[in-house]
Short mmCIF file of C-alpha atoms in Angstrom, two decimals:
data_model
loop_
_atom_site.label_atom_id
_atom_site.label_comp_id
_atom_site.label_asym_id
_atom_site.label_seq_id
_atom_site.Cartn_x
_atom_site.Cartn_y
_atom_site.Cartn_z
CA ALA A 394 105.22 99.28 99.01
CA ASN A 395 107.95 96.81 99.57
CA LEU A 396 107.18 94.08 102.10
CA ASP A 397 109.21 95.99 104.71
CA GLY A 398 106.93 99.04 104.24
CA SER A 399 109.45 101.14 102.34
CA ASN A 400 108.83 102.84 99.00
CA ALA A 401 105.06 103.24 99.46
CA LYS A 402 103.19 104.93 96.61
CA THR A 403 99.58 105.62 95.70
CA LEU A 404 98.26 103.56 92.80
CA PHE A 405 94.69 104.94 92.74
CA ASP A 406 92.81 107.70 94.55
CA ASP A 407 89.19 107.86 93.46
CA GLY A 408 88.16 110.37 96.12
CA SER A 409 86.00 107.97 98.09
CA GLN A 410 86.23 105.75 101.13
CA LEU A 411 88.00 102.64 99.88
CA CYS A 412 87.36 99.40 101.72
CA GLY A 413 88.83 96.03 100.78
CA VAL A 414 91.31 94.98 98.15
CA ALA A 415 92.16 91.83 96.18
CA ILE A 416 94.98 91.09 93.76
CA ASN A 417 95.10 88.82 90.72
CA PRO A 418 98.85 88.40 90.11
CA VAL A 419 98.30 86.50 86.85
CA SER A 420 96.30 89.26 85.15
CA LYS A 421 98.21 91.96 87.09
CA LYS A 422 94.92 93.50 88.28
CA ILE A 423 93.86 95.00 91.60
CA TYR A 424 90.22 95.11 92.73
CA TRP A 425 88.69 97.26 95.44
CA ALA A 426 85.40 98.41 96.93
CA SER A 427 84.55 102.09 96.78
CA PHE A 428 82.45 102.28 99.95
CA SER A 429 81.05 105.81 99.62
CA ASN A 430 80.59 105.62 95.82
CA ASN A 431 78.83 102.22 96.05
CA ALA A 432 81.07 100.69 93.39
CA ILE A 433 83.39 97.78 92.73
CA ARG A 434 86.43 98.97 90.80
CA SER A 435 89.58 97.56 89.26
CA GLY A 436 92.81 98.71 87.68
CA ASN A 437 96.23 97.56 86.60
CA LEU A 438 98.92 96.95 89.21
CA ASP A 439 101.00 99.70 87.58
CA GLY A 440 98.39 102.30 88.60
CA THR A 441 96.70 102.68 85.20
CA GLY A 442 93.34 101.68 83.75
CA ALA A 443 90.96 102.31 86.68
CA THR A 444 87.42 101.31 85.80
CA THR A 445 84.11 100.67 87.54
CA LEU A 446 83.12 97.02 87.22
CA TYR A 447 79.80 97.22 89.04
CA GLN A 448 77.72 100.07 90.41
CA GLU A 449 75.70 99.12 93.50
CA ALA A 450 72.47 100.75 94.62
CA PRO A 451 72.90 103.93 96.66
CA GLY A 452 73.54 103.22 100.33
CA SER A 453 74.66 99.61 99.85
CA ALA A 454 78.24 100.38 101.01
CA PRO A 455 80.36 97.64 99.40
CA SER A 456 83.37 96.65 101.46
CA GLY A 457 85.40 93.43 101.53
CA VAL A 458 86.52 92.05 98.17
CA ALA A 459 87.67 88.55 97.18
CA ILE A 460 88.38 87.09 93.77
CA ASP A 461 88.42 83.59 92.36
CA PRO A 462 90.58 83.88 89.25
CA LEU A 463 90.06 80.24 88.26
CA SER A 464 86.30 80.71 87.90
CA GLY A 465 86.54 84.36 86.84
CA LYS A 466 84.41 85.55 89.79
CA ILE A 467 84.60 88.48 92.19
CA TYR A 468 82.78 88.58 95.54
CA TRP A 469 82.07 91.42 97.96
CA THR A 470 79.95 92.32 100.96
CA ASN A 471 77.50 95.19 101.28
CA GLN A 472 77.57 96.58 104.81
CA PHE A 473 74.23 98.37 104.80
CA SER A 474 72.16 95.92 102.73
CA ASP A 475 73.60 92.85 104.53
CA GLU A 476 74.40 91.01 101.31
CA ILE A 477 77.24 88.98 99.86
CA ARG A 478 77.27 89.59 96.11
#
């Protein structure tokens, strides 16, 4: 969406409870946690190229996502296993 909230569109809908998002504007990538599918996913900012980066153990419930593009790292929390990965 535009910063004023207009022109909203769906980039990805993977059929799960999504929780947390991070953007890397340099690589034009978006990263998110798929809470109910226990996965960390990414895709292109144009809505293409969705892929699973990491599959967590069942019931871990990944949520918040942060990236550090300078070090090439991604971080997330797991609500039910009480971990920062």
